[in-house]
mmCIF file of C-alpha atoms in Angstrom:
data_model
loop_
_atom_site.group_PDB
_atom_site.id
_atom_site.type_symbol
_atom_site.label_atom_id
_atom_site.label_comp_id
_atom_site.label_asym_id
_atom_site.label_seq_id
_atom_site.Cartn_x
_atom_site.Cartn_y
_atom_site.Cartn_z
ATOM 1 C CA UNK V 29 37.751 237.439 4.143
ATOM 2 C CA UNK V 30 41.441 238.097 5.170
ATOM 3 C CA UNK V 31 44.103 235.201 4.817
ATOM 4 C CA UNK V 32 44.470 235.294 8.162
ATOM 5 C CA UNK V 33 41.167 234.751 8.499
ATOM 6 C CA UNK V 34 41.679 231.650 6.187
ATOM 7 C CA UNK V 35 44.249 229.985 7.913
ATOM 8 C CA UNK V 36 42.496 230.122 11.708
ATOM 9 C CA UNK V 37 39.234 228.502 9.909
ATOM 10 C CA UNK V 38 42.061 225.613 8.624
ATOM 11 C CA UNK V 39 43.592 225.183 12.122
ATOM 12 C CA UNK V 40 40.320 224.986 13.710
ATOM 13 C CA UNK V 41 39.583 222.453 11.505
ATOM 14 C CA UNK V 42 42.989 220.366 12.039
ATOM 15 C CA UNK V 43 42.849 220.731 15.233
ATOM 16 C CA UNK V 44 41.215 217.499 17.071
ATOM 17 C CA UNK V 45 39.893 217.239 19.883
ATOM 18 C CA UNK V 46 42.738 216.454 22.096
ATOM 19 C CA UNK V 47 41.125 212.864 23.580
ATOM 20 C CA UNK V 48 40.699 211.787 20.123
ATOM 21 C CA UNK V 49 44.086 211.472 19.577
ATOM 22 C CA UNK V 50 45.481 207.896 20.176
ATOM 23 C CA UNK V 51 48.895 208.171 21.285
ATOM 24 C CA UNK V 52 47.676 210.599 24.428
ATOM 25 C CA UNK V 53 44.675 207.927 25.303
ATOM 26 C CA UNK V 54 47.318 205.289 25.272
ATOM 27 C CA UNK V 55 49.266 207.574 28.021
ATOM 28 C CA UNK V 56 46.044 208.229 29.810
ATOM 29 C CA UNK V 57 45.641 204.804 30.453
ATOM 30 C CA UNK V 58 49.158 203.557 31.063
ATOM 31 C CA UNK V 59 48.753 206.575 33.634
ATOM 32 C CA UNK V 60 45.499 205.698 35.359
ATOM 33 C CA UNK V 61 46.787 201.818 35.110
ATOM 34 C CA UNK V 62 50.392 202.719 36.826
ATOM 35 C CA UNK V 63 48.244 204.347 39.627
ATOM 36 C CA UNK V 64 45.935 201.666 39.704
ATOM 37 C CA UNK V 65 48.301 199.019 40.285
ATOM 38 C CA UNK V 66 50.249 200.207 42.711
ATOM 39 C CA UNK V 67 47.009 201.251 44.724
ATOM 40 C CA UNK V 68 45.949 197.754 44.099
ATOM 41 C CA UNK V 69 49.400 196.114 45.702
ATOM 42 C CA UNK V 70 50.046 198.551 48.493
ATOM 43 C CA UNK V 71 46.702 199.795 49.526
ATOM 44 C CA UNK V 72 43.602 197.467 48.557
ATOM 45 C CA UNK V 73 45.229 194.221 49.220
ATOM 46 C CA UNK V 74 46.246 195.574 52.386
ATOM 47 C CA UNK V 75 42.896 196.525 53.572
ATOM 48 C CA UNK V 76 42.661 199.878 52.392
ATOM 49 C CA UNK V 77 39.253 200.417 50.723
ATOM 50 C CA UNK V 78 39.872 203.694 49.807
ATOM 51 C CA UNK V 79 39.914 204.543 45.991
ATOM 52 C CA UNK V 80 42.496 206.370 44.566
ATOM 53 C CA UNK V 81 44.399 207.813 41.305
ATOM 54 C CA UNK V 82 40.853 209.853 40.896
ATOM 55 C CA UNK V 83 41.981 212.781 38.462
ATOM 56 C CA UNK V 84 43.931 210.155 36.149
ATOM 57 C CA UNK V 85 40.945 208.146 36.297
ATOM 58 C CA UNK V 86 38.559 211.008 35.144
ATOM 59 C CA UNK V 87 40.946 211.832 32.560
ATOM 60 C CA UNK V 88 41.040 208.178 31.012
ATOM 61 C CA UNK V 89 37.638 208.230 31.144
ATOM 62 C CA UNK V 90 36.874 210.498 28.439
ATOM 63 C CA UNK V 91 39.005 208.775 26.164
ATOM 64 C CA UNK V 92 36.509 204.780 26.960
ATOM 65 C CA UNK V 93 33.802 207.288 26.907
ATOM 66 C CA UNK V 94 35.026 208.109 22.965
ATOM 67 C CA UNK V 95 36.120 204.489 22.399
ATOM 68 C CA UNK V 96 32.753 203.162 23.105
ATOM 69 C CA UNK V 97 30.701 205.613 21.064
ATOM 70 C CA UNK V 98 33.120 204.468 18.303
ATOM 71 C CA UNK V 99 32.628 201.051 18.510
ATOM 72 C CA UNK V 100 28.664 200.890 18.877
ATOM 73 C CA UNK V 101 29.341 202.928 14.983
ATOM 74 C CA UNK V 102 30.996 200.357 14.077
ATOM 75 C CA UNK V 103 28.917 197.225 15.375
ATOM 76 C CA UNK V 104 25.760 198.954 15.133
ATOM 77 C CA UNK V 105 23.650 197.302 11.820
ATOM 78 C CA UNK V 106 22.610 200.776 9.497
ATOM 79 C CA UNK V 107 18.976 200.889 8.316
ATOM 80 C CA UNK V 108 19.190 201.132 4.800
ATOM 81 C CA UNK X 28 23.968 171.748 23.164
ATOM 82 C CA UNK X 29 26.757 174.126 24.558
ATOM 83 C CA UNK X 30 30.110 172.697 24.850
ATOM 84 C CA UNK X 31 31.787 172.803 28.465
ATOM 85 C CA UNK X 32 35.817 172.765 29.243
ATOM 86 C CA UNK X 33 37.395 172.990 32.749
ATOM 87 C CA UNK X 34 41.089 173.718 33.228
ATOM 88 C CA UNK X 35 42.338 173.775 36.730
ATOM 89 C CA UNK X 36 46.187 174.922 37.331
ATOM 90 C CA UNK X 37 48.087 175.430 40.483
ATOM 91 C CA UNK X 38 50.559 178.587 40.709
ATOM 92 C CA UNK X 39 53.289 177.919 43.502
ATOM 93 C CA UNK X 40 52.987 181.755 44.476
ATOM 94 C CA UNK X 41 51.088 183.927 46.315
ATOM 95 C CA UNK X 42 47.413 185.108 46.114
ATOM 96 C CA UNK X 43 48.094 188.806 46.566
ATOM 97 C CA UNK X 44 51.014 188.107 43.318
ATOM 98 C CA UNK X 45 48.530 186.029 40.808
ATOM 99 C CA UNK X 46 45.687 188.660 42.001
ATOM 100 C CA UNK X 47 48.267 191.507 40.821
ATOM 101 C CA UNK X 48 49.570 189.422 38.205
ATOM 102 C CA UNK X 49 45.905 189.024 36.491
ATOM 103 C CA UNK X 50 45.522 192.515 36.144
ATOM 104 C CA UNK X 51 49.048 193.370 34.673
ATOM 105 C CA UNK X 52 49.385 190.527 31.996
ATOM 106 C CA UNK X 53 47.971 192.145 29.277
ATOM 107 C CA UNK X 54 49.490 193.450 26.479
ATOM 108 C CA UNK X 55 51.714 190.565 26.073
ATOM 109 C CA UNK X 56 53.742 189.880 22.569
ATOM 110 C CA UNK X 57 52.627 185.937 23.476
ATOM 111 C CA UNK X 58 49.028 187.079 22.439
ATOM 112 C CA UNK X 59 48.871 189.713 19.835
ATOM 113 C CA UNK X 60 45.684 189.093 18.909
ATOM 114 C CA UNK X 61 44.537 190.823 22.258
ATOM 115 C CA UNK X 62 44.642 194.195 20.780
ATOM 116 C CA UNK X 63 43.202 196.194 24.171
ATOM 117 C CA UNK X 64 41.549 195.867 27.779
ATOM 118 C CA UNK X 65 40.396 199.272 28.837
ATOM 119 C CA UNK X 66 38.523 199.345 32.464
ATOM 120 C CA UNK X 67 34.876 200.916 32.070
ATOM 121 C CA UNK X 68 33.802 201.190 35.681
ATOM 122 C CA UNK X 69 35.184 200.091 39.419
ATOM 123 C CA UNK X 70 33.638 199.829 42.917
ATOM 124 C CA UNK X 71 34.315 198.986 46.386
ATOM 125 C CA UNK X 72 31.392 197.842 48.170
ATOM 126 C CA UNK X 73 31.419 199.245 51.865
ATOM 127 C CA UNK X 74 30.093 196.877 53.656
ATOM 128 C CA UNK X 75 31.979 193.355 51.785
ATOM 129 C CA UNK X 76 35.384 195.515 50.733
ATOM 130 C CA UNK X 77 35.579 193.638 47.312
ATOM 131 C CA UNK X 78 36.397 195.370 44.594
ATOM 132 C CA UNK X 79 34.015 195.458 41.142
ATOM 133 C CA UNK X 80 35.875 196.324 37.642
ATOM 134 C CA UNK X 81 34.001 196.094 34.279
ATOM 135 C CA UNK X 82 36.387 196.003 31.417
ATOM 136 C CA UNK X 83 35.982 195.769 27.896
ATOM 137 C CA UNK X 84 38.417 193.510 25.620
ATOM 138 C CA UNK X 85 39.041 194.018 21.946
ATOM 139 C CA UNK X 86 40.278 191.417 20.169
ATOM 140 C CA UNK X 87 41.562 190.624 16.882
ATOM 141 C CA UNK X 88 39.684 188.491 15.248
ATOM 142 C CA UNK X 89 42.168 185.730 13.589
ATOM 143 C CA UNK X 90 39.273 183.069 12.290
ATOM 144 C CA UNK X 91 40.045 180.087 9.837
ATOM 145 C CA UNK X 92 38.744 180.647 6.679
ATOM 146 C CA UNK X 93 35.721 178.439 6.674
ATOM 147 C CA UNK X 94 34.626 180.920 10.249
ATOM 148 C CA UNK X 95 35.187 183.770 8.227
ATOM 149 C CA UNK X 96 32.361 183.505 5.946
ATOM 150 C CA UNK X 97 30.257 183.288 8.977
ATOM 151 C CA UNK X 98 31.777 185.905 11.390
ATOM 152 C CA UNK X 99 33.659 187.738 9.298
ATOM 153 C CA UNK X 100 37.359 189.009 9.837
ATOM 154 C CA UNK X 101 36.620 192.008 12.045
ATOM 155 C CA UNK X 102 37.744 192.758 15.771
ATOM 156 C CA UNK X 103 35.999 190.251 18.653
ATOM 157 C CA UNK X 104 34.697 192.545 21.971
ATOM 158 C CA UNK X 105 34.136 190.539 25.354
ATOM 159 C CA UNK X 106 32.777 192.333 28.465
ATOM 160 C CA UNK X 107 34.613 191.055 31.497
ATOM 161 C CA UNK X 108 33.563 191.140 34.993
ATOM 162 C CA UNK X 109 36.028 191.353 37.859
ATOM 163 C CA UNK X 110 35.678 190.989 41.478
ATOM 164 C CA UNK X 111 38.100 191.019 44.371
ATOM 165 C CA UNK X 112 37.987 189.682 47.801
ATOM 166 C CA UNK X 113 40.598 190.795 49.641
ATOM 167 C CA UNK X 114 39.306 189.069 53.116
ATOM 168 C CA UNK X 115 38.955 185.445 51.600
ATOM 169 C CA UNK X 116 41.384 185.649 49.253
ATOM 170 C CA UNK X 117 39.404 184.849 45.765
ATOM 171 C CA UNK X 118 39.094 186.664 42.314
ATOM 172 C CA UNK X 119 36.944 186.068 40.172
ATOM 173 C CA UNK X 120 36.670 186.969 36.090
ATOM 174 C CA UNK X 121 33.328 186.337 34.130
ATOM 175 C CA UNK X 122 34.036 187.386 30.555
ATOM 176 C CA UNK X 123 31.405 187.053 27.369
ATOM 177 C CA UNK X 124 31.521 188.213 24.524
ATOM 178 C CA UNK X 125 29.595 191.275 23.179
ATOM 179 C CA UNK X 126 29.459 190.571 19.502
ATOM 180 C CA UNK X 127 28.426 187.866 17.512
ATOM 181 C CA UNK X 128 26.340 186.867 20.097
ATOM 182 C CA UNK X 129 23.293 185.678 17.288
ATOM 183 C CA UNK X 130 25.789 183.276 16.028
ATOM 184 C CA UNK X 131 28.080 182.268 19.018
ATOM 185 C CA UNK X 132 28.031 182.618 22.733
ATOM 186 C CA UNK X 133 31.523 182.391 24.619
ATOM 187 C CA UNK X 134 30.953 182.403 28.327
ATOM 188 C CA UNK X 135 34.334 182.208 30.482
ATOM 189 C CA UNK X 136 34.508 182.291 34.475
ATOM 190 C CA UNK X 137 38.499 182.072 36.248
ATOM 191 C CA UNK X 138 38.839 182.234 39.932
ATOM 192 C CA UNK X 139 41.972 182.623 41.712
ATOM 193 C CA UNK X 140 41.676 181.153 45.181
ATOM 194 C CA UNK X 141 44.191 180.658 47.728
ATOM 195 C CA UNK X 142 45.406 176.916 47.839
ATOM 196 C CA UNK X 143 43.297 174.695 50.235
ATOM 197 C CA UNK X 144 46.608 172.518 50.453
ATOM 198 C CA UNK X 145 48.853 175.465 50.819
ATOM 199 C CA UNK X 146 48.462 179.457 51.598
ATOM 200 C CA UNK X 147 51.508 180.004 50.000
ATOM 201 C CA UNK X 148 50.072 179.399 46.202
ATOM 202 C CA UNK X 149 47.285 179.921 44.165
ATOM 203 C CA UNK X 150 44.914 177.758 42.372
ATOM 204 C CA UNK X 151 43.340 178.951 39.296
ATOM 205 C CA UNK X 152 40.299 176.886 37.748
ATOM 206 C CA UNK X 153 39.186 178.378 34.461
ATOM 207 C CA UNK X 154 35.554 177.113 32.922
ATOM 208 C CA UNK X 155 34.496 177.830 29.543
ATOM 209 C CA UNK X 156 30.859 177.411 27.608
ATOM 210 C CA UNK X 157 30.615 177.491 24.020
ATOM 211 C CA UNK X 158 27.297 177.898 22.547
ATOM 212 C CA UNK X 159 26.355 178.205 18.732
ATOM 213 C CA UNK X 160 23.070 178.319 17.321
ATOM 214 C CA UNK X 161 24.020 178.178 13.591
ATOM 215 C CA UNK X 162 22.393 174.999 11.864
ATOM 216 C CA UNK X 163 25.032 172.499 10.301
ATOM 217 C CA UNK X 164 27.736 174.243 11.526
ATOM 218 C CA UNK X 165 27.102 174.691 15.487
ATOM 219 C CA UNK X 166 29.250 171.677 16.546
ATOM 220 C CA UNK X 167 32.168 172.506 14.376
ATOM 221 C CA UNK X 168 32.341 176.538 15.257
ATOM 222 C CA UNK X 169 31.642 174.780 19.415
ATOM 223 C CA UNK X 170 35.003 172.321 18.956
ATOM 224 C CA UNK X 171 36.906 175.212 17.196
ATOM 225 C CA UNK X 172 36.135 177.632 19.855
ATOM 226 C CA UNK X 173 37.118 174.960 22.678
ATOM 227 C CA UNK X 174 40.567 173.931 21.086
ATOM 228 C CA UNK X 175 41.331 178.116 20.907
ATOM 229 C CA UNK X 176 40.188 178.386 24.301
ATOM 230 C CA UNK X 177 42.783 175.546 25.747
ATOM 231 C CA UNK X 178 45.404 176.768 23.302
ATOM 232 C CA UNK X 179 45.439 180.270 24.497
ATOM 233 C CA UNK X 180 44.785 179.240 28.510
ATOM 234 C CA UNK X 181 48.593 177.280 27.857
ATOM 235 C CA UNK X 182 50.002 180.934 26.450
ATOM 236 C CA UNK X 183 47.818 181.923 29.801
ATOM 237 C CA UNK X 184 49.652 180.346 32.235
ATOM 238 C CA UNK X 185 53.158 181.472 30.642
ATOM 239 C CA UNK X 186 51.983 184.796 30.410
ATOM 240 C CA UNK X 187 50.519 184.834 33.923
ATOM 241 C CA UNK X 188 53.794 183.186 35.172
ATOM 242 C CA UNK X 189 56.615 185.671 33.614
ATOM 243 C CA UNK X 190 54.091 188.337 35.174
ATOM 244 C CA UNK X 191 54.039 187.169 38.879
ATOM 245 C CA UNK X 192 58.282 186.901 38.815
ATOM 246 C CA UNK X 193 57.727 190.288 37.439
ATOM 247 C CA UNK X 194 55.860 191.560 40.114
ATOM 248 C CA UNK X 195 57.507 189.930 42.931
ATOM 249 C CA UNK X 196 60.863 191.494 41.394
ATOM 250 C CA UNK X 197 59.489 195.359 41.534
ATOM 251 C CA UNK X 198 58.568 194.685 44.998
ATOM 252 C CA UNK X 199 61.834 193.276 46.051
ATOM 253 C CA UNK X 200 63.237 196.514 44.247
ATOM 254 C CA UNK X 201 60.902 198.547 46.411
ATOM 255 C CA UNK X 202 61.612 197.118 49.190
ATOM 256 C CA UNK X 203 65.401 197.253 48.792
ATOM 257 C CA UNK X 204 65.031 200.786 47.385
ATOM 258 C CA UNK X 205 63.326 201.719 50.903
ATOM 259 C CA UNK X 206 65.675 199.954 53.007
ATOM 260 C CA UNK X 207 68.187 202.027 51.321
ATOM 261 C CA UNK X 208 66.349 205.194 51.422
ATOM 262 C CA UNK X 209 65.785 204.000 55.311
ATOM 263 C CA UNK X 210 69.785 203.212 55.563
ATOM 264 C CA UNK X 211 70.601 206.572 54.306
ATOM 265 C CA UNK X 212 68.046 208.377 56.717
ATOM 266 C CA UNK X 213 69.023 206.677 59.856
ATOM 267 C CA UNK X 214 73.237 207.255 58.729
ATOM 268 C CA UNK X 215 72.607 211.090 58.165
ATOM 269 C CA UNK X 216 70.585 210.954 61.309
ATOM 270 C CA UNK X 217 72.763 209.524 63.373
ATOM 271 C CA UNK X 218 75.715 211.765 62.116
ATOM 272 C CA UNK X 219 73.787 214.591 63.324
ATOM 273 C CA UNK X 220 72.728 213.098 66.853
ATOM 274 C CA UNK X 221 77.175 212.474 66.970
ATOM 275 C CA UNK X 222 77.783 215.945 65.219
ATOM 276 C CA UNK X 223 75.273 218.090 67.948
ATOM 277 C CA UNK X 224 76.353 215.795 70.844
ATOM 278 C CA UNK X 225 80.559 216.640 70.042
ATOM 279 C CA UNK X 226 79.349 220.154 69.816
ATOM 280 C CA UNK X 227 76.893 219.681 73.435
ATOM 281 C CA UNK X 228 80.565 218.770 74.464
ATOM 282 C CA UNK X 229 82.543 221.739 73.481
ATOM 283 C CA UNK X 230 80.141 223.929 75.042
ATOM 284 C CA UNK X 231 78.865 222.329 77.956
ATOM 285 C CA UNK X 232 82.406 223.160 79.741
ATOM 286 C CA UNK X 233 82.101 226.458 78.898
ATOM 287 C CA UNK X 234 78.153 226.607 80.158
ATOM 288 C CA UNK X 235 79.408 224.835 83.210
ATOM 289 C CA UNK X 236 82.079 227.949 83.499
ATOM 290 C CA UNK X 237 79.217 230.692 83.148
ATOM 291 C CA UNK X 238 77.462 228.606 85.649
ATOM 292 C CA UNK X 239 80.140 228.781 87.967
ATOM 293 C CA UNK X 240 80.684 232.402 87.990
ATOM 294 C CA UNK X 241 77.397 233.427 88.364
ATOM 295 C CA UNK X 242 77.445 231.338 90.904
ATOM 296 C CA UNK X 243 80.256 232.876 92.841
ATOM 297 C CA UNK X 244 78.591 236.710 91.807
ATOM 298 C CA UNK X 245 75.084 235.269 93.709
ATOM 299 C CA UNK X 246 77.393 234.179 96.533
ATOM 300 C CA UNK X 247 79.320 237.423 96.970
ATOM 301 C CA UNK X 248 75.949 239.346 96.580
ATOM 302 C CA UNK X 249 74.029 237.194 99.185
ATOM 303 C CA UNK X 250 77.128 237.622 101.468
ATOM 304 C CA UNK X 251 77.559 241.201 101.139
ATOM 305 C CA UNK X 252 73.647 241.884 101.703
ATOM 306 C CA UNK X 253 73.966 239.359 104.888
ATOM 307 C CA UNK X 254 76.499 241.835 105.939
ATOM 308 C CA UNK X 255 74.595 244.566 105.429
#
């Protein structure tokens, strides 16, 4: 096995999947929660019943989807 | 026997502000301990038009020490409930919390309702039940849970104020921001309406020349076929 070969096996392993990675959740959110507001203010509360800011919401998503899965490790009792 | 605590406050501002308020107060350095609220699902129903949000809130979990060798020190999740009614002016939050719930039950419900007194402010009502099922300790962990629950609706209301002024001030900033946008477009318009119509009146003398000779050249043709 080459050293090349090496050092792609190490980056692959570095390299996280990008959702799992805290600081880009936290902009996924403030994204899809920007959006959300101001769709809240100017559209919903002025009748509009349309929902918006779909792609940022799909892309948060992912990251609650992560968070959850998380948290039920964490809260979940192991059967010894 | 669950412990029950009703806070009712008025807010001298809008429904549509405290509505957008409510979901914008959080994070807030006044409350720390309120570590996240992340939004797990949200609805319109098409026939009502209210809006549905599910959200779920971690907190940290900052327990005296006598608590902590019940609960422990970890992180405290509540699922929260939200609906909107846009027509009749009401929200409503149901919150409960997800863990702990063999040893403690928190139940929470806040409305925000347009003042019967006055449409021009809000009245919130907030209603807690505490419920603990631990022998020899329920009624303390019950009267703990109550005093944190009054203690952090006062850092509430702060909170909730500073966010309404800080809503109604973006939206005074949008609105001057589009009356200047709208100054701006109207000005440039109206130069160009003044620029075409000076140049409509350097060239309508000449158009009215060309007019006038082709005039004449129709006349002197019609005349010299009439001779003919």
């Amino acid at each position: 096995m080459s050293n090349k070969d090496n050092k792609d096996n190490k980056d692959n392993k570095e390299k996280k999947h990008p959702m799992l990675d805290p600081t880009l959740c936290k902009e996924l959110k403030e994204r899809h929660d920007a959006c959300f507001n101001k769709w809240y203010t100017t559209a919903f509360l002025k009748g509009n019943a349309t929902m918006e800011c779909v792609e940022e919401w799909e892309e948060y998503q992912v990251c609650i989807k992560i968070k959850i899965v998380q948290k039920k490790k964490k809260f979940t009792p192991h059967n010894y | 026997m669950p412990l029950f605590e009703t806070i009712k406050h008025t807010y001298k501002h809008l429904w549509s502000d405290a509505s957008t308020a409510s979901f914008r107060k959080y994070p807030s350095p006044e409350r720390p301990d309120i570590l996240s609220i992340d939004i797990l699902s949200k609805e319109i129903d098409p026939t009502t038009g209210v809006l549905k949000c599910t959200k779920l809130i971690i907190c940290k979990g900052n327990t005296p020490s006598w608590l902590k060798s019940i609960l422990g020190s970890g992180e405290c999740l509540f699922y929260e409930e939200t609906t909107v009614d846009p027509k009749n002016k009401i929200m409503t939050l149901k919150t409960k919390n997800l863990n702990f719930t063999n040893i403690l039950g928190v139940d929470e419900v806040c409305t925000y309702e347009q003042h019967p007194d006055n449409e021009e402010w809000t009245l919130f009502t907030q209603e807690a039940t505490v419920t603990s099922s631990i022998f020899g300790v329920a009624r303390k962990m019950e009267a703990f849970c109550l005093d944190r629950f009054v203690a952090n609706a006062g850092k509430g209301r702060k909170i909730m104020e500073d966010t309404i002024i800080k809503v109604q001030k973006e939206a005074e900033e949008s609105l001057a921001s589009f009356d200047k946008t709208f100054t701006s477009i109207k000005h440039e318009a109206e130069q160009s309406f003044e620029k075409a119509f000076s140049t409509a009146e350097d060239i309508l003398p000449i158009i009215k020349l060309d007019d006038k000779q082709s005039q004449t050249t129709q006349n002197t043709q019609s005349n010299n076929n009439k001779k003919k």
